[in-house]
mmCIF file of N, CA and C in Angstrom:
data_model
loop_
_atom_site.group_PDB
_atom_site.id
_atom_site.type_symbol
_atom_site.label_atom_id
_atom_site.label_comp_id
_atom_site.label_asym_id
_atom_site.label_seq_id
_atom_site.Cartn_x
_atom_site.Cartn_y
_atom_site.Cartn_z
ATOM 1 N N MET A 1 -21.863 -101.906 113.034
ATOM 2 C CA MET A 1 -20.601 -102.352 112.488
ATOM 3 C C MET A 1 -20.861 -103.283 111.314
ATOM 4 N N GLY A 2 -20.109 -103.147 110.262
ATOM 5 C CA GLY A 2 -20.316 -103.972 109.089
ATOM 6 C C GLY A 2 -19.577 -105.287 109.156
ATOM 7 N N ALA A 3 -19.549 -105.973 108.025
ATOM 8 C CA ALA A 3 -18.924 -107.292 107.951
ATOM 9 C C ALA A 3 -17.438 -107.242 108.256
ATOM 10 N N GLY A 4 -16.804 -106.117 108.054
ATOM 11 C CA GLY A 4 -15.381 -105.976 108.328
ATOM 12 C C GLY A 4 -15.081 -105.684 109.780
ATOM 13 N N GLY A 5 -16.087 -105.696 110.663
ATOM 14 C CA GLY A 5 -15.882 -105.409 112.073
ATOM 15 C C GLY A 5 -15.611 -103.939 112.289
ATOM 16 N N ALA A 6 -14.749 -103.648 113.249
ATOM 17 C CA ALA A 6 -14.458 -102.257 113.596
ATOM 18 C C ALA A 6 -13.730 -101.517 112.485
ATOM 19 N N ASN A 7 -13.185 -102.227 111.517
ATOM 20 C CA ASN A 7 -12.455 -101.584 110.435
ATOM 21 C C ASN A 7 -13.258 -101.483 109.150
ATOM 22 N N SER A 8 -14.588 -101.568 109.251
ATOM 23 C CA SER A 8 -15.407 -101.384 108.060
ATOM 24 C C SER A 8 -15.869 -99.929 108.006
ATOM 25 N N LEU A 9 -16.022 -99.432 106.818
ATOM 26 C CA LEU A 9 -16.428 -98.054 106.611
ATOM 27 C C LEU A 9 -17.734 -98.060 105.842
ATOM 28 N N SER A 10 -18.720 -97.339 106.342
ATOM 29 C CA SER A 10 -20.022 -97.270 105.698
ATOM 30 C C SER A 10 -20.496 -95.826 105.695
ATOM 31 N N ILE A 11 -20.990 -95.375 104.550
ATOM 32 C CA ILE A 11 -21.503 -94.012 104.427
ATOM 33 C C ILE A 11 -22.984 -94.108 104.098
ATOM 34 N N PRO A 12 -23.879 -93.699 105.019
ATOM 35 C CA PRO A 12 -25.322 -93.789 104.783
ATOM 36 C C PRO A 12 -25.752 -92.985 103.559
ATOM 37 N N ALA A 13 -26.856 -93.373 102.957
ATOM 38 C CA ALA A 13 -27.363 -92.725 101.745
ATOM 39 C C ALA A 13 -27.687 -91.249 101.985
ATOM 40 N N ASN A 14 -28.168 -90.897 103.193
ATOM 41 C CA ASN A 14 -28.568 -89.508 103.451
ATOM 42 C C ASN A 14 -27.434 -88.659 104.018
ATOM 43 N N ASN A 15 -26.234 -89.182 104.082
ATOM 44 C CA ASN A 15 -25.097 -88.430 104.585
ATOM 45 C C ASN A 15 -24.678 -87.389 103.549
ATOM 46 N N PRO A 16 -24.462 -86.133 103.955
ATOM 47 C CA PRO A 16 -24.074 -85.095 102.993
ATOM 48 C C PRO A 16 -22.748 -85.383 102.282
ATOM 49 N N TYR A 17 -21.910 -86.233 102.866
ATOM 50 C CA TYR A 17 -20.653 -86.586 102.221
ATOM 51 C C TYR A 17 -20.861 -87.613 101.106
ATOM 52 N N ASN A 18 -22.015 -88.240 101.076
ATOM 53 C CA ASN A 18 -22.328 -89.261 100.077
ATOM 54 C C ASN A 18 -23.010 -88.596 98.894
ATOM 55 N N LEU A 19 -22.323 -88.535 97.782
ATOM 56 C CA LEU A 19 -22.845 -87.849 96.592
ATOM 57 C C LEU A 19 -23.753 -88.733 95.749
ATOM 58 N N PHE A 20 -23.863 -90.036 96.095
ATOM 59 C CA PHE A 20 -24.568 -90.970 95.232
ATOM 60 C C PHE A 20 -25.982 -91.292 95.698
ATOM 61 N N GLY A 21 -26.347 -90.950 96.944
ATOM 62 C CA GLY A 21 -27.706 -91.182 97.425
ATOM 63 C C GLY A 21 -28.039 -92.618 97.772
ATOM 64 N N VAL A 22 -27.063 -93.512 97.804
ATOM 65 C CA VAL A 22 -27.260 -94.900 98.223
ATOM 66 C C VAL A 22 -26.187 -95.226 99.266
ATOM 67 N N THR A 23 -26.500 -96.135 100.176
ATOM 68 C CA THR A 23 -25.520 -96.509 101.185
ATOM 69 C C THR A 23 -24.310 -97.144 100.520
ATOM 70 N N ILE A 24 -23.142 -96.652 100.867
ATOM 71 C CA ILE A 24 -21.898 -97.145 100.304
ATOM 72 C C ILE A 24 -21.057 -97.688 101.446
ATOM 73 N N GLY A 25 -20.489 -98.870 101.252
ATOM 74 C CA GLY A 25 -19.610 -99.382 102.291
ATOM 75 C C GLY A 25 -19.302 -100.847 102.140
ATOM 76 N N ILE A 26 -18.409 -101.323 102.986
ATOM 77 C CA ILE A 26 -18.038 -102.725 103.024
ATOM 78 C C ILE A 26 -19.167 -103.502 103.680
ATOM 79 N N GLY A 27 -19.460 -104.685 103.186
ATOM 80 C CA GLY A 27 -20.487 -105.531 103.788
ATOM 81 C C GLY A 27 -21.896 -105.241 103.298
ATOM 82 N N GLN A 28 -22.042 -104.504 102.216
ATOM 83 C CA GLN A 28 -23.362 -104.211 101.657
ATOM 84 C C GLN A 28 -23.841 -105.408 100.835
ATOM 85 N N PRO A 29 -25.139 -105.466 100.529
ATOM 86 C CA PRO A 29 -25.659 -106.578 99.712
ATOM 87 C C PRO A 29 -24.960 -106.663 98.355
ATOM 88 N N ALA A 30 -25.030 -107.848 97.743
ATOM 89 C CA ALA A 30 -24.402 -108.054 96.433
ATOM 90 C C ALA A 30 -24.923 -107.040 95.423
ATOM 91 N N GLY A 31 -24.039 -106.476 94.653
ATOM 92 C CA GLY A 31 -24.398 -105.497 93.634
ATOM 93 C C GLY A 31 -24.403 -104.062 94.140
ATOM 94 N N ALA A 32 -24.389 -103.860 95.451
ATOM 95 C CA ALA A 32 -24.378 -102.503 96.006
ATOM 96 C C ALA A 32 -22.952 -101.947 95.921
ATOM 97 N N PRO A 33 -22.831 -100.635 95.763
ATOM 98 C CA PRO A 33 -21.493 -100.055 95.681
ATOM 99 C C PRO A 33 -20.740 -100.188 97.007
ATOM 100 N N THR A 34 -19.460 -100.329 96.921
ATOM 101 C CA THR A 34 -18.626 -100.396 98.113
ATOM 102 C C THR A 34 -17.581 -99.300 98.048
ATOM 103 N N VAL A 35 -16.954 -99.038 99.161
ATOM 104 C CA VAL A 35 -15.918 -98.013 99.208
ATOM 105 C C VAL A 35 -14.742 -98.560 99.996
ATOM 106 N N ARG A 36 -13.574 -98.290 99.488
ATOM 107 C CA ARG A 36 -12.340 -98.633 100.199
ATOM 108 C C ARG A 36 -11.398 -97.455 100.005
ATOM 109 N N ASN A 37 -10.604 -97.200 100.990
ATOM 110 C CA ASN A 37 -9.721 -96.054 100.926
ATOM 111 C C ASN A 37 -8.382 -96.426 101.537
ATOM 112 N N ARG A 38 -7.320 -96.023 100.937
ATOM 113 C CA ARG A 38 -5.977 -96.292 101.453
ATOM 114 C C ARG A 38 -5.660 -95.348 102.603
ATOM 115 N N LEU A 39 -6.434 -94.295 102.765
ATOM 116 C CA LEU A 39 -6.303 -93.324 103.847
ATOM 117 C C LEU A 39 -4.928 -92.660 103.896
ATOM 118 N N GLU A 40 -4.404 -92.345 102.734
ATOM 119 C CA GLU A 40 -3.119 -91.651 102.680
ATOM 120 C C GLU A 40 -3.215 -90.258 103.277
ATOM 121 N N ASP A 41 -4.431 -89.683 103.255
ATOM 122 C CA ASP A 41 -4.602 -88.334 103.766
ATOM 123 C C ASP A 41 -4.534 -88.271 105.290
ATOM 124 N N VAL A 42 -4.628 -89.391 105.993
ATOM 125 C CA VAL A 42 -4.494 -89.387 107.456
ATOM 126 C C VAL A 42 -3.134 -89.914 107.889
ATOM 127 N N GLY A 43 -2.206 -90.022 106.973
ATOM 128 C CA GLY A 43 -0.858 -90.441 107.320
ATOM 129 C C GLY A 43 -0.464 -91.734 106.645
ATOM 130 N N LYS A 44 0.813 -91.890 106.451
ATOM 131 C CA LYS A 44 1.325 -93.085 105.793
ATOM 132 C C LYS A 44 1.221 -94.280 106.722
ATOM 133 N N ARG A 45 1.050 -95.437 106.134
ATOM 134 C CA ARG A 45 1.131 -96.668 106.904
ATOM 135 C C ARG A 45 2.594 -96.943 107.179
ATOM 136 N N ALA A 46 2.864 -97.568 108.292
ATOM 137 C CA ALA A 46 4.250 -97.852 108.639
ATOM 138 C C ALA A 46 4.351 -99.261 109.200
ATOM 139 N N SER A 47 5.492 -99.824 109.115
ATOM 140 C CA SER A 47 5.728 -101.148 109.665
ATOM 141 C C SER A 47 7.182 -101.215 110.109
ATOM 142 N N VAL A 48 7.415 -101.671 111.316
ATOM 143 C CA VAL A 48 8.760 -101.825 111.853
ATOM 144 C C VAL A 48 8.954 -103.302 112.146
ATOM 145 N N ASN A 49 9.910 -103.918 111.520
ATOM 146 C CA ASN A 49 10.173 -105.346 111.721
ATOM 147 C C ASN A 49 11.616 -105.533 112.156
ATOM 148 N N GLU A 50 11.823 -106.345 113.147
ATOM 149 C CA GLU A 50 13.169 -106.725 113.569
ATOM 150 C C GLU A 50 13.188 -108.235 113.721
ATOM 151 N N THR A 51 14.148 -108.882 113.133
ATOM 152 C CA THR A 51 14.275 -110.331 113.243
ATOM 153 C C THR A 51 15.731 -110.666 113.531
ATOM 154 N N ASP A 52 15.972 -111.425 114.570
ATOM 155 C CA ASP A 52 17.314 -111.903 114.910
ATOM 156 C C ASP A 52 17.273 -113.421 114.928
ATOM 157 N N THR A 53 18.143 -114.055 114.195
ATOM 158 C CA THR A 53 18.213 -115.517 114.166
ATOM 159 C C THR A 53 19.670 -115.925 114.318
ATOM 160 N N PHE A 54 19.940 -116.794 115.265
ATOM 161 C CA PHE A 54 21.288 -117.309 115.473
ATOM 162 C C PHE A 54 21.219 -118.831 115.431
ATOM 163 N N ARG A 55 22.218 -119.471 114.877
ATOM 164 C CA ARG A 55 22.308 -120.921 114.925
ATOM 165 C C ARG A 55 23.767 -121.305 114.878
ATOM 166 N N PHE A 56 24.153 -122.137 115.807
ATOM 167 C CA PHE A 56 25.522 -122.623 115.848
ATOM 168 C C PHE A 56 25.473 -124.138 116.013
ATOM 169 N N VAL A 57 26.137 -124.825 115.132
ATOM 170 C CA VAL A 57 26.233 -126.282 115.211
ATOM 171 C C VAL A 57 27.719 -126.625 115.135
ATOM 172 N N GLY A 58 28.182 -127.382 116.110
ATOM 173 C CA GLY A 58 29.579 -127.767 116.113
ATOM 174 C C GLY A 58 29.724 -129.186 116.641
ATOM 175 N N GLY A 59 30.764 -129.826 116.249
ATOM 176 C CA GLY A 59 30.970 -131.182 116.723
ATOM 177 C C GLY A 59 32.411 -131.631 116.579
ATOM 178 N N LEU A 60 32.733 -132.637 117.354
ATOM 179 C CA LEU A 60 34.050 -133.259 117.314
ATOM 180 C C LEU A 60 33.860 -134.768 117.320
ATOM 181 N N LYS A 61 34.731 -135.468 116.657
ATOM 182 C CA LYS A 61 34.688 -136.918 116.737
ATOM 183 C C LYS A 61 36.092 -137.474 116.551
ATOM 184 N N GLY A 62 36.263 -138.628 117.083
ATOM 185 C CA GLY A 62 37.599 -139.223 116.996
ATOM 186 C C GLY A 62 37.538 -140.718 117.272
ATOM 187 N N ASP A 63 38.658 -141.357 117.122
ATOM 188 C CA ASP A 63 38.769 -142.792 117.367
ATOM 189 C C ASP A 63 39.626 -143.025 118.608
ATOM 190 N N ILE A 64 39.146 -143.940 119.440
ATOM 191 C CA ILE A 64 39.923 -144.368 120.596
ATOM 192 C C ILE A 64 40.783 -145.575 120.197
ATOM 193 N N SER A 65 40.164 -146.475 119.484
ATOM 194 C CA SER A 65 40.863 -147.649 118.945
ATOM 195 C C SER A 65 40.105 -148.099 117.708
ATOM 196 N N GLU A 66 40.497 -149.258 117.153
ATOM 197 C CA GLU A 66 39.775 -149.781 115.989
ATOM 198 C C GLU A 66 38.329 -150.103 116.314
ATOM 199 N N ASP A 67 38.069 -150.473 117.550
ATOM 200 C CA ASP A 67 36.722 -150.894 117.944
ATOM 201 C C ASP A 67 35.890 -149.774 118.568
ATOM 202 N N TYR A 68 36.524 -148.734 119.034
ATOM 203 C CA TYR A 68 35.787 -147.678 119.733
ATOM 204 C C TYR A 68 36.075 -146.308 119.109
ATOM 205 N N SER A 69 35.000 -145.514 119.047
ATOM 206 C CA SER A 69 35.144 -144.132 118.592
ATOM 207 C C SER A 69 34.271 -143.242 119.478
ATOM 208 N N TRP A 70 34.472 -141.990 119.397
ATOM 209 C CA TRP A 70 33.669 -141.049 120.188
ATOM 210 C C TRP A 70 33.208 -139.897 119.290
ATOM 211 N N GLU A 71 32.121 -139.267 119.766
ATOM 212 C CA GLU A 71 31.559 -138.134 119.027
ATOM 213 C C GLU A 71 30.819 -137.236 120.004
ATOM 214 N N ALA A 72 31.008 -135.946 119.886
ATOM 215 C CA ALA A 72 30.293 -134.958 120.708
ATOM 216 C C ALA A 72 29.852 -133.823 119.788
ATOM 217 N N ASN A 73 28.637 -133.357 119.987
ATOM 218 C CA ASN A 73 28.181 -132.223 119.175
ATOM 219 C C ASN A 73 27.314 -131.301 120.009
ATOM 220 N N TYR A 74 27.191 -130.091 119.520
ATOM 221 C CA TYR A 74 26.436 -129.054 120.216
ATOM 222 C C TYR A 74 25.605 -128.308 119.172
ATOM 223 N N ASN A 75 24.352 -128.040 119.507
ATOM 224 C CA ASN A 75 23.455 -127.310 118.612
ATOM 225 C C ASN A 75 22.802 -126.205 119.423
ATOM 226 N N TYR A 76 23.006 -124.954 119.025
ATOM 227 C CA TYR A 76 22.401 -123.800 119.692
ATOM 228 C C TYR A 76 21.586 -123.045 118.659
ATOM 229 N N SER A 77 20.388 -122.642 119.051
ATOM 230 C CA SER A 77 19.517 -121.904 118.145
ATOM 231 C C SER A 77 18.777 -120.833 118.934
ATOM 232 N N ARG A 78 18.560 -119.692 118.325
ATOM 233 C CA ARG A 78 17.815 -118.612 118.962
ATOM 234 C C ARG A 78 17.102 -117.838 117.867
ATOM 235 N N ALA A 79 15.879 -117.436 118.138
ATOM 236 C CA ALA A 79 15.129 -116.609 117.182
ATOM 237 C C ALA A 79 14.303 -115.605 117.963
ATOM 238 N N SER A 80 14.173 -114.405 117.462
ATOM 239 C CA SER A 80 13.319 -113.394 118.094
ATOM 240 C C SER A 80 12.716 -112.526 116.990
ATOM 241 N N LEU A 81 11.579 -111.922 117.297
ATOM 242 C CA LEU A 81 10.886 -111.089 116.315
ATOM 243 C C LEU A 81 10.195 -109.958 117.045
ATOM 244 N N THR A 82 10.316 -108.758 116.527
ATOM 245 C CA THR A 82 9.578 -107.599 117.009
ATOM 246 C C THR A 82 8.890 -106.990 115.804
ATOM 247 N N GLN A 83 7.595 -106.792 115.885
ATOM 248 C CA GLN A 83 6.864 -106.216 114.757
ATOM 249 C C GLN A 83 5.894 -105.171 115.280
ATOM 250 N N GLN A 84 5.901 -104.002 114.682
ATOM 251 C CA GLN A 84 4.969 -102.933 115.017
ATOM 252 C C GLN A 84 4.366 -102.424 113.720
ATOM 253 N N ILE A 85 3.073 -102.309 113.693
ATOM 254 C CA ILE A 85 2.395 -101.734 112.536
ATOM 255 C C ILE A 85 1.732 -100.456 113.019
ATOM 256 N N LEU A 86 2.146 -99.344 112.466
ATOM 257 C CA LEU A 86 1.659 -98.041 112.905
ATOM 258 C C LEU A 86 0.900 -97.367 111.771
ATOM 259 N N GLY A 87 -0.067 -96.573 112.110
ATOM 260 C CA GLY A 87 -0.752 -95.770 111.113
ATOM 261 C C GLY A 87 -1.968 -96.414 110.490
ATOM 262 N N GLY A 88 -2.373 -97.585 110.947
ATOM 263 C CA GLY A 88 -3.600 -98.190 110.447
ATOM 264 C C GLY A 88 -4.799 -97.407 110.947
ATOM 265 N N ALA A 89 -5.775 -97.192 110.116
ATOM 266 C CA ALA A 89 -6.959 -96.427 110.512
ATOM 267 C C ALA A 89 -7.998 -97.341 111.130
ATOM 268 N N ASN A 90 -8.729 -96.830 112.097
ATOM 269 C CA ASN A 90 -9.794 -97.557 112.763
ATOM 270 C C ASN A 90 -11.109 -97.191 112.079
ATOM 271 N N GLY A 91 -11.756 -98.183 111.477
ATOM 272 C CA GLY A 91 -12.996 -97.931 110.743
ATOM 273 C C GLY A 91 -14.114 -97.389 111.624
ATOM 274 N N ALA A 92 -14.197 -97.840 112.873
ATOM 275 C CA ALA A 92 -15.237 -97.339 113.783
ATOM 276 C C ALA A 92 -15.047 -95.842 114.024
ATOM 277 N N ASN A 93 -13.800 -95.408 114.207
ATOM 278 C CA ASN A 93 -13.534 -93.974 114.384
ATOM 279 C C ASN A 93 -13.839 -93.198 113.111
ATOM 280 N N MET A 94 -13.500 -93.782 111.955
ATOM 281 C CA MET A 94 -13.794 -93.106 110.691
ATOM 282 C C MET A 94 -15.300 -92.949 110.500
ATOM 283 N N ASN A 95 -16.069 -93.997 110.837
ATOM 284 C CA ASN A 95 -17.526 -93.896 110.719
ATOM 285 C C ASN A 95 -18.058 -92.785 111.609
ATOM 286 N N GLN A 96 -17.516 -92.668 112.828
ATOM 287 C CA GLN A 96 -17.967 -91.625 113.750
ATOM 288 C C GLN A 96 -17.657 -90.240 113.184
ATOM 289 N N LEU A 97 -16.500 -90.088 112.555
ATOM 290 C CA LEU A 97 -16.134 -88.804 111.962
ATOM 291 C C LEU A 97 -17.009 -88.446 110.767
ATOM 292 N N MET A 98 -17.579 -89.459 110.119
ATOM 293 C CA MET A 98 -18.407 -89.214 108.935
ATOM 294 C C MET A 98 -19.847 -88.839 109.283
ATOM 295 N N ILE A 99 -20.198 -88.820 110.568
ATOM 296 C CA ILE A 99 -21.564 -88.482 110.969
ATOM 297 C C ILE A 99 -21.628 -86.989 111.284
ATOM 298 N N PRO A 100 -22.293 -86.203 110.447
ATOM 299 C CA PRO A 100 -22.417 -84.766 110.714
ATOM 300 C C PRO A 100 -23.381 -84.506 111.874
ATOM 301 N N LEU A 101 -23.301 -83.310 112.426
ATOM 302 C CA LEU A 101 -24.196 -82.915 113.514
ATOM 303 C C LEU A 101 -25.617 -82.722 112.994
ATOM 304 N N LEU A 102 -26.587 -83.080 113.821
ATOM 305 C CA LEU A 102 -27.996 -82.873 113.493
ATOM 306 C C LEU A 102 -28.526 -81.724 114.326
ATOM 307 N N ASN A 103 -29.428 -80.924 113.724
ATOM 308 C CA ASN A 103 -30.060 -79.858 114.496
ATOM 309 C C ASN A 103 -31.330 -80.389 115.165
ATOM 310 N N ALA A 104 -32.074 -79.528 115.833
ATOM 311 C CA ALA A 104 -33.265 -79.938 116.582
ATOM 312 C C ALA A 104 -34.329 -80.557 115.679
ATOM 313 N N ASN A 105 -34.343 -80.198 114.396
ATOM 314 C CA ASN A 105 -35.331 -80.740 113.457
ATOM 315 C C ASN A 105 -34.886 -82.065 112.845
ATOM 316 N N GLY A 106 -33.685 -82.542 113.196
ATOM 317 C CA GLY A 106 -33.184 -83.787 112.635
ATOM 318 C C GLY A 106 -32.470 -83.613 111.306
ATOM 319 N N ASN A 107 -32.233 -82.368 110.914
ATOM 320 C CA ASN A 107 -31.513 -82.089 109.672
ATOM 321 C C ASN A 107 -30.041 -81.857 109.973
ATOM 322 N N TYR A 108 -29.208 -82.025 108.965
ATOM 323 C CA TYR A 108 -27.787 -81.810 109.160
ATOM 324 C C TYR A 108 -27.491 -80.336 109.371
ATOM 325 N N THR A 109 -26.505 -80.049 110.217
ATOM 326 C CA THR A 109 -26.068 -78.700 110.490
ATOM 327 C C THR A 109 -24.889 -78.373 109.588
ATOM 328 N N TYR A 110 -24.938 -77.208 108.934
ATOM 329 C CA TYR A 110 -23.872 -76.828 108.012
ATOM 330 C C TYR A 110 -23.062 -75.681 108.595
ATOM 331 N N ASN A 111 -21.770 -75.648 108.272
ATOM 332 C CA ASN A 111 -20.905 -74.590 108.764
ATOM 333 C C ASN A 111 -20.934 -73.403 107.803
ATOM 334 N N ALA A 112 -20.109 -72.388 108.108
ATOM 335 C CA ALA A 112 -20.106 -71.155 107.302
ATOM 336 C C ALA A 112 -19.685 -71.400 105.858
ATOM 337 N N ALA A 113 -18.929 -72.456 105.603
ATOM 338 C CA ALA A 113 -18.487 -72.758 104.241
ATOM 339 C C ALA A 113 -19.483 -73.671 103.527
ATOM 340 N N ALA A 114 -20.671 -73.807 104.079
ATOM 341 C CA ALA A 114 -21.750 -74.644 103.519
ATOM 342 C C ALA A 114 -21.390 -76.116 103.503
ATOM 343 N N GLY A 115 -20.494 -76.495 104.397
ATOM 344 C CA GLY A 115 -20.147 -77.917 104.548
ATOM 345 C C GLY A 115 -20.788 -78.470 105.803
ATOM 346 N N PRO A 116 -21.027 -79.739 105.857
ATOM 347 C CA PRO A 116 -21.622 -80.338 107.053
ATOM 348 C C PRO A 116 -20.703 -80.196 108.269
ATOM 349 N N SER A 117 -21.276 -79.800 109.384
ATOM 350 C CA SER A 117 -20.512 -79.721 110.630
ATOM 351 C C SER A 117 -20.438 -81.108 111.238
ATOM 352 N N ARG A 118 -19.294 -81.435 111.840
ATOM 353 C CA ARG A 118 -19.112 -82.735 112.472
ATOM 354 C C ARG A 118 -19.058 -82.569 113.970
ATOM 355 N N SER A 119 -19.322 -83.669 114.643
ATOM 356 C CA SER A 119 -19.277 -83.640 116.114
ATOM 357 C C SER A 119 -17.868 -83.536 116.612
#
């Protein structure tokens, strides 16, 4: 796992999907290439937010006499929040998908379209 934890993406230099021949990813040494992807091809990001806020303040006051007065007040407050974030990609799963199958000789296995086969 890279510096980004489970959400870091790293493509090894010898991976057939890596056209540059050097390890690419988040958390690489300074000056090394990095890769970031919005992952639009695996679905849109989504966010559902609900916020309810209520506040009621009321009061009454009056005079009983020149020397005495009265006052009563009430303060009610309520807040709630529901938040769901859907469609975020898991970097650990993406890394697993980027690892092609190896044959008995330790070489990558290719499919009929000459592309790397995945597990």
